[in-house]
Amino acid sequence: MSKIYIVGMGPGLIEHMTPMAKAALADCDIIVGYKVYIDLLREEFPDKDMRKSGMRSEIDRCKDTLALALEGHTVGIVSSGDSGVYGMAGLMYEVAGEKDVEVVVIPGIPAANTSASVLGAPLMHDYATISLSDLLTPLEAIYNRVDKAAAADFVICLYNPKSKGRPKYIEEARAIVLKYRNADTPVGIVRNAGRDNQSYDITTLEDMLSCEINMFSTVIIGNSQTYVKDGKMITPRGYQNKGIL
Amino acid sequence: MSKIYIVGMGPGLIEHMTPMAKAALADCDIIVGYKVYIDLLREEFPDKDMRKSGMRSEIDRCKDTLALALEGHTVGIVSSGDSGVYGMAGLMYEVAGEKDVEVVVIPGIPAANTSASVLGAPLMHDYATISLSDLLTPLEAIYNRVDKAAAADFVICLYNPKSKGRPKYIEEARAIVLKYRNADTPVGIVRNAGRDNQSYDITTLEDMLSCEINMFSTVIIGNSQTYVKDGKMITPRGYQNKGIL
């Protein structure tokens, strides 16, 4: 049976590429991915057939990959982060449908977790990840999730916090969280996590909108116990003061 | 300044160990960890000073590590998964306190994400991770999180779903989710994710309690859109039927 690997390479790509990911790619006849990923992989796999996928839609990329697999090739699609988190894995299963092809997901470190490591230890306890992109999800469902996550004192990790088409959703999300949390609640913003041009701010709900937030950012909002110490954002493992909720 | 690395090795340990993790461990004078991890690492680092930490409490392990660092050693603590998710990272920052030591967190693939890759693509969209351990967190806060996460249609990933001391919490969590979701909602249970003895079930809210769930399990409960196809559990990227919530 033909085989497709969906390979998450972690946000830093080569520096986060696991032996499992490397072995999967070594097993491929063809590797498909964005130009920047393919260029990085060229050093690891100098003789491999690699295809730069360009800026085609994700559905088209999955269809192209399926077509190659049905020709008999073992194909790998590489993506940054974890392909199972707002990534291509689910889509590839959907596109593959009833076809006679095996789809294998190779996990990678999600952007949320790399971002957390940059900030210190802000996740640590129960957390919720929410994408503010309403391309495929109704905005009211997104805001409802922000509201419920804030109400239940989850650490909140926002993906896709801002883009040109939706500059204000992050402001609304912040306003919702402020219904439940103090204005001095720590907030971490990591831009280009794991990349050469990585940068970050540790700020507060009060001040977060004065920091740069763009489509390459992950925003982590602390829970009621999160604090900042020596420039690190830390969420304790538990509630030492039991009964706080 | 002394340095402590908190290194997440992913659930599969060696097969998930990133180049970043390997480089950090190579930089250490001493590596501390459970026996099984140290034994696995011996092959990679045959000449390294490694200390098996035994079953001491996590606070004691952090104190021991700090003491070694303050003697001038660069010390690495290894853990499975991501040390920033229900792990040692936050505790190490807390124990290090005001001491003159740099603490660096190296991310790893969390158990939730490896478990997801085994099941197919069940996370994919907004998800919440919740630990059912009430050792450090009031039980009512935990159940409140399950309730809010279920109400907002998050995919829910349960860590520490069951142990001898708390055999019934998973039953209560299931009952809470059933207030909001259909009984045929897909549920994935992965035991020993990324280990040699890994196993899993894909079941439903209705039937999940008849599957083996233990302290080495991760339980992933789908959202309202999750479905099972050809033995894989898949959550679509978005809500094709907009306005569903």
XYZ file of C-alpha atoms in Angstrom:
490
model
C 0.000 0.000 0.000
C 1.165 3.542 -0.693
C 2.245 5.587 2.271
C 2.101 9.259 3.198
C 3.981 10.663 6.177
C 2.772 13.924 7.678
C 5.879 15.100 9.484
C 5.888 17.796 12.164
C 9.361 19.273 12.440
C 8.857 21.504 15.451
C 9.028 25.283 15.240
C 12.809 25.366 14.917
C 12.809 22.799 12.098
C 16.245 21.205 12.068
C 17.016 21.863 15.749
C 13.702 20.279 16.739
C 13.643 17.474 14.156
C 13.391 14.179 16.041
C 15.066 10.899 15.047
C 11.549 9.612 14.356
C 10.929 12.455 11.880
C 14.324 11.955 10.292
C 13.721 8.232 9.854
C 10.321 8.876 8.269
C 11.796 11.342 5.790
C 14.621 8.929 5.006
C 11.938 6.389 4.115
C 10.296 8.753 1.612
C 10.805 8.740 -2.159
C 9.558 12.329 -2.367
C 9.411 15.107 0.228
C 6.954 17.987 -0.250
C 7.021 21.281 1.637
C 7.463 25.011 1.549
C 10.670 26.297 -0.016
C 12.267 27.300 3.275
C 11.764 23.826 4.771
C 12.975 22.041 1.667
C 16.094 24.211 1.559
C 16.836 23.359 5.192
C 16.310 19.654 4.587
C 18.579 19.580 1.556
C 21.610 19.320 3.812
C 20.221 16.257 5.604
C 18.993 14.547 2.440
C 21.198 15.694 -0.443
C 19.970 13.091 -2.934
C 16.279 13.037 -2.136
C 13.565 14.049 -4.607
C 12.117 17.169 -3.006
C 9.270 19.316 -4.290
C 8.692 22.875 -3.221
C 4.964 23.195 -2.772
C 4.661 26.958 -3.215
C 1.726 28.876 -1.856
C -1.025 26.601 -3.155
C -3.936 25.990 -0.849
C -3.558 23.300 1.769
C -6.267 21.187 0.144
C -4.443 21.314 -3.196
C -1.195 20.319 -1.496
C -2.906 17.317 0.065
C -4.396 16.362 -3.322
C -0.995 16.630 -5.005
C 0.526 14.488 -2.276
C -2.206 11.880 -2.621
C -1.695 11.751 -6.397
C 2.031 11.099 -5.938
C 1.317 8.385 -3.378
C -1.211 6.695 -5.669
C 1.487 6.565 -8.354
C 3.314 4.300 -5.925
C 5.661 6.717 -4.190
C 6.198 7.028 -0.455
C 5.625 10.734 0.130
C 6.372 12.984 3.097
C 4.768 16.366 3.733
C 6.791 18.464 6.151
C 5.364 21.257 8.252
C 6.629 23.321 11.144
C 5.398 22.656 14.672
C 3.100 19.660 15.085
C 1.089 18.766 11.990
C -1.666 17.541 14.320
C -2.202 21.011 15.844
C -3.925 23.415 13.406
C -1.909 21.552 10.759
C -2.226 19.290 7.746
C -2.780 15.913 9.414
C -6.565 15.969 9.615
C -6.900 17.444 6.152
C -4.686 14.746 4.680
C -6.883 12.034 6.205
C -9.955 13.773 4.811
C -8.484 14.117 1.325
C -7.162 10.549 1.299
C -10.690 9.356 2.004
C -11.300 5.819 0.805
C -8.141 5.593 -1.304
C -5.772 2.717 -0.735
C -3.077 4.703 1.057
C -1.685 4.612 4.577
C -1.377 7.999 6.285
C 1.097 8.175 9.178
C 1.400 11.208 11.464
C 4.826 11.940 12.965
C 4.471 14.341 15.895
C 6.545 17.475 16.390
C 6.894 20.016 19.170
C 3.932 22.403 18.899
C 4.537 26.152 18.682
C 2.779 26.600 22.039
C 5.341 24.443 23.809
C 8.397 25.973 22.190
C 6.983 29.407 22.975
C 6.434 28.342 26.574
C 10.046 27.211 26.912
C 11.221 30.627 25.716
C 9.118 32.396 28.356
C 10.050 30.072 31.237
C 7.318 27.701 32.398
C 3.954 29.374 31.740
C 1.890 26.327 30.731
C 2.736 23.752 33.431
C -0.857 23.304 34.508
C -4.140 22.879 32.614
C -4.138 24.933 29.444
C -6.315 25.626 26.443
C -5.118 26.455 22.948
C -7.414 28.635 20.847
C -6.912 29.893 17.312
C -8.321 33.376 16.692
C -8.619 32.679 12.965
C -12.285 32.635 11.940
C -11.582 31.373 8.441
C -13.198 28.018 9.229
C -14.747 28.628 12.643
C -17.529 31.048 13.584
C -16.225 33.993 15.566
C -18.847 33.540 18.281
C -17.581 29.968 18.871
C -14.044 31.316 19.242
C -15.056 34.016 21.712
C -17.161 31.504 23.618
C -14.054 29.365 24.039
C -12.022 32.312 25.270
C -14.775 33.086 27.749
C -15.116 29.543 29.088
C -11.348 29.012 29.241
C -10.932 32.259 31.155
C -13.801 31.410 33.499
C -12.269 28.017 34.330
C -8.819 29.550 34.993
C -7.020 27.724 32.189
C -3.712 29.103 31.015
C -4.703 30.264 27.513
C -2.496 29.916 24.461
C -3.664 31.928 21.449
C -2.590 30.868 17.967
C -3.084 33.198 14.980
C -3.717 36.129 17.310
C -3.704 38.823 14.641
C -3.490 39.384 10.918
C -4.222 42.259 8.580
C -7.725 40.966 8.005
C -8.525 40.643 11.699
C -6.557 43.188 13.692
C -9.133 43.532 16.483
C -9.892 39.948 17.575
C -7.008 39.974 20.023
C -8.456 43.099 21.637
C -11.810 41.403 22.089
C -10.159 38.239 23.439
C -8.239 40.342 25.968
C -11.440 42.133 27.017
C -13.161 38.778 27.601
C -10.296 37.472 29.741
C -10.309 40.701 31.767
C -13.845 39.869 32.926
C -12.273 37.050 34.955
C -8.629 37.926 35.598
C -6.705 40.795 37.117
C -5.157 43.369 34.809
C -1.698 42.450 36.152
C -2.030 38.810 34.995
C 1.199 37.921 33.170
C 1.071 37.568 29.392
C 3.884 36.220 27.217
C 4.167 36.993 23.515
C 6.644 34.992 21.425
C 7.310 35.941 17.825
C 8.911 33.461 15.399
C 9.376 30.828 18.109
C 12.370 28.625 17.422
C 13.496 30.707 14.434
C 16.581 32.846 14.025
C 14.581 36.033 14.414
C 12.780 34.873 17.565
C 11.807 37.620 20.006
C 9.465 37.870 22.962
C 7.828 40.107 25.539
C 6.613 39.294 29.003
C 3.916 41.788 29.841
C 0.440 41.901 31.433
C -3.175 41.844 30.316
C -3.178 45.586 31.006
C -0.249 46.355 28.720
C -0.200 43.565 26.148
C -1.691 45.579 23.299
C 1.311 47.905 23.283
C 3.561 44.947 22.341
C 4.075 43.713 18.812
C 1.614 40.911 18.017
C 1.556 39.571 14.475
C 0.596 36.437 12.551
C 3.867 34.758 13.574
C 3.147 35.249 17.268
C 1.931 32.960 20.013
C 0.272 34.671 22.982
C 0.202 32.888 26.344
C -2.060 34.343 29.040
C -1.329 33.137 32.563
C -3.898 31.733 34.968
C -4.696 33.265 38.360
C -1.525 31.763 39.876
C 0.996 32.712 37.180
C 3.756 35.096 38.210
C 6.895 36.669 36.790
C 10.246 36.294 38.487
C 13.651 37.311 37.189
C 12.251 37.769 33.706
C 10.621 34.337 33.542
C 6.894 33.619 33.395
C 5.992 30.783 35.737
C 2.743 28.955 36.421
C 2.976 26.799 39.549
C 2.061 23.137 39.226
C -0.919 23.412 41.521
C -2.857 25.616 43.841
C -0.890 25.669 47.058
C -3.770 27.540 48.586
C -6.385 24.853 48.086
C -9.905 26.041 47.696
C -8.913 29.116 45.730
C -11.523 28.289 43.091
C 26.871 31.646 36.281
C 25.831 28.055 36.932
C 23.372 26.532 34.523
C 20.553 24.013 34.794
C 18.881 22.527 31.727
C 15.393 21.067 32.112
C 15.229 18.765 29.121
C 11.997 17.325 27.739
C 12.778 14.198 25.748
C 9.341 13.478 24.315
C 7.345 10.397 25.272
C 9.491 8.054 23.191
C 12.707 9.357 24.738
C 15.490 8.561 22.253
C 13.247 8.478 19.171
C 11.810 11.893 20.080
C 15.018 13.473 21.388
C 15.657 16.620 19.350
C 19.077 17.921 18.297
C 18.425 20.820 20.676
C 17.954 18.401 23.580
C 21.002 16.417 22.580
C 23.141 19.546 22.387
C 21.954 20.671 25.817
C 22.810 17.300 27.364
C 26.190 17.305 25.648
C 26.840 20.647 27.359
C 26.124 19.195 30.816
C 28.716 18.013 33.323
C 26.084 15.929 35.089
C 22.768 14.482 33.898
C 20.085 13.581 36.448
C 17.017 11.456 35.784
C 15.108 8.293 36.463
C 16.995 5.042 35.977
C 15.220 4.094 32.767
C 16.083 7.426 31.112
C 19.673 7.353 32.273
C 20.102 3.826 30.967
C 18.761 4.901 27.572
C 21.033 7.938 27.460
C 24.136 5.944 28.340
C 24.488 4.891 24.722
C 24.452 8.489 23.490
C 26.757 9.793 26.203
C 29.002 6.914 27.303
C 31.443 9.052 29.310
C 29.048 11.469 30.958
C 28.565 11.704 34.727
C 24.981 10.524 35.151
C 23.023 10.232 38.380
C 19.956 8.091 38.806
C 17.539 10.145 40.833
C 15.433 7.336 42.250
C 11.947 7.911 43.513
C 12.646 10.953 45.641
C 10.054 13.685 45.559
C 10.237 16.152 42.714
C 11.054 18.988 45.098
C 13.981 17.019 46.506
C 15.238 16.288 42.989
C 15.128 19.976 42.163
C 16.992 20.788 45.396
C 19.657 18.180 44.623
C 20.033 19.591 41.126
C 20.354 23.118 42.454
C 23.017 22.023 44.932
C 25.067 20.451 42.131
C 24.713 23.581 40.005
C 25.800 25.817 42.885
C 28.952 23.689 43.211
C 29.745 24.940 39.708
C 28.453 22.105 37.536
C 26.260 22.450 34.477
C 23.419 20.063 35.278
C 20.665 18.584 33.112
C 17.436 17.082 34.423
C 15.771 14.849 31.873
C 12.093 14.009 31.822
C 9.766 12.365 29.367
C 7.330 14.435 27.310
C 7.636 18.199 27.709
C 9.019 19.338 31.055
C 6.862 22.461 30.714
C 3.597 20.448 30.735
C 2.787 19.025 34.201
C 6.567 18.667 34.493
C 9.596 19.880 36.422
C 10.264 23.212 34.707
C 8.128 25.448 36.888
C 9.213 23.667 40.066
C 12.880 24.109 39.169
C 12.371 27.864 38.727
C 10.600 27.986 42.079
C 13.309 26.031 43.881
C 16.121 28.005 42.224
C 14.530 31.167 43.575
C 17.033 33.959 44.048
C 20.122 31.781 43.614
C 22.716 32.740 41.045
C 21.850 30.057 38.516
C 20.463 30.147 34.989
C 17.574 27.746 34.303
C 16.980 26.854 30.643
C 13.948 24.866 29.467
C 14.391 22.650 26.396
C 10.988 21.704 24.994
C 9.923 18.170 24.082
C 6.894 16.665 22.385
C 4.115 16.483 24.982
C 2.355 13.177 25.668
C -0.905 14.665 24.326
C 0.628 15.252 20.917
C 2.322 11.892 20.610
C -0.917 10.247 21.707
C -2.804 12.251 19.085
C -0.450 11.086 16.336
C -1.104 7.469 17.332
C -4.867 7.962 17.057
C -4.789 9.901 13.765
C -5.541 13.620 14.025
C -7.885 14.130 16.981
C -6.551 17.464 18.291
C -6.263 19.604 15.145
C -8.552 22.325 16.445
C -8.861 24.138 19.767
C -8.104 21.791 22.646
C -7.793 21.818 26.408
C -5.497 19.654 28.494
C -6.686 18.811 31.993
C -4.985 16.696 34.646
C -7.382 14.695 36.808
C -4.829 14.522 39.618
C -6.090 16.467 42.637
C -2.837 16.187 44.539
C -2.187 19.922 44.135
C -5.460 21.177 42.678
C -8.932 21.164 44.264
C -11.193 18.592 42.659
C -13.959 21.134 42.137
C -11.584 23.284 40.071
C -10.747 20.251 37.927
C -14.376 19.338 37.330
C -15.180 22.979 36.609
C -12.559 22.903 33.865
C -13.974 19.732 32.383
C -17.418 21.351 32.419
C -16.322 24.610 30.777
C -14.133 22.838 28.211
C -17.012 20.538 27.289
C -19.472 23.431 27.097
C -17.188 25.356 24.713
C -16.683 22.294 22.472
C -12.944 21.980 23.036
C -11.293 18.693 22.198
C -10.336 17.543 25.715
C -7.098 15.784 26.562
C -7.035 14.202 30.020
C -3.705 13.557 31.724
C -3.486 11.341 34.816
C -6.987 10.005 34.167
C -6.904 7.279 36.788
C -4.833 5.846 39.600
C -5.460 3.506 42.489
C -6.183 6.418 44.776
C -8.693 8.012 42.422
C -10.379 5.348 40.321
C -13.650 7.259 39.897
C -12.609 10.729 38.675
C -12.617 9.607 35.057
C -16.213 8.427 35.490
C -17.263 11.816 36.822
C -15.374 13.619 34.032
C -17.148 11.471 31.462
C -20.533 12.216 33.071
C -19.827 15.950 32.891
C -18.879 15.793 29.209
C -22.037 13.782 28.463
C -24.097 16.785 29.575
C -22.884 18.522 26.415
C -21.887 15.848 23.898
C -23.487 12.868 22.240
C -22.785 9.405 23.615
C -21.257 8.416 20.270
C -18.585 11.142 20.474
C -15.245 9.495 19.656
C -12.761 8.956 22.475
C -9.164 7.814 22.060
C -7.182 6.179 24.843
C -3.426 5.760 24.411
C -1.410 3.778 26.934
C 2.388 4.167 27.166
C 2.500 6.595 24.228
C 5.786 6.372 22.374
C 7.000 3.388 24.424
C 7.611 -0.172 23.342
C 4.443 -1.368 25.030
C 2.236 1.320 23.498
C -1.395 0.360 22.906
C -4.583 2.243 22.191
C -8.342 2.093 21.803
C -10.640 4.259 19.757
C -14.035 4.126 21.396
C -16.909 6.457 22.361
C -18.081 8.358 25.416
C -20.705 5.632 25.796
C -18.217 2.762 25.880
C -14.969 4.284 27.118
C -15.173 2.931 30.658
C -14.951 -0.632 29.371
C -11.452 0.109 27.986
C -8.282 -0.091 30.030
C -7.438 3.327 31.477
C -4.500 3.559 33.855
C -1.963 6.075 35.136
C 0.100 5.701 31.959
C -2.847 6.621 29.747
C -3.831 9.761 27.893
C -7.533 10.123 27.092
C -8.589 12.350 24.185
C -12.291 13.194 23.899
C -13.369 14.546 20.522
C -15.370 17.713 19.963
C -18.790 17.802 18.275
C -17.179 17.459 14.820
C -14.762 14.595 15.517
C -15.348 11.376 13.610
C -13.741 7.978 13.122
C -12.809 6.696 9.688
C -10.825 3.598 8.808
C -9.682 3.250 12.396
C -8.419 6.812 12.707
C -9.872 9.527 14.941
C -10.118 12.816 13.060
C -11.173 16.290 14.114
C -11.702 18.570 11.111
C -9.836 21.874 11.051
C -12.978 23.948 11.232
C -16.734 23.942 11.224
C -17.729 23.517 7.617
C -21.260 24.082 8.734
C -20.765 27.586 10.061
C -23.028 28.661 12.829
C -23.094 25.209 14.388
C -22.347 26.718 17.775
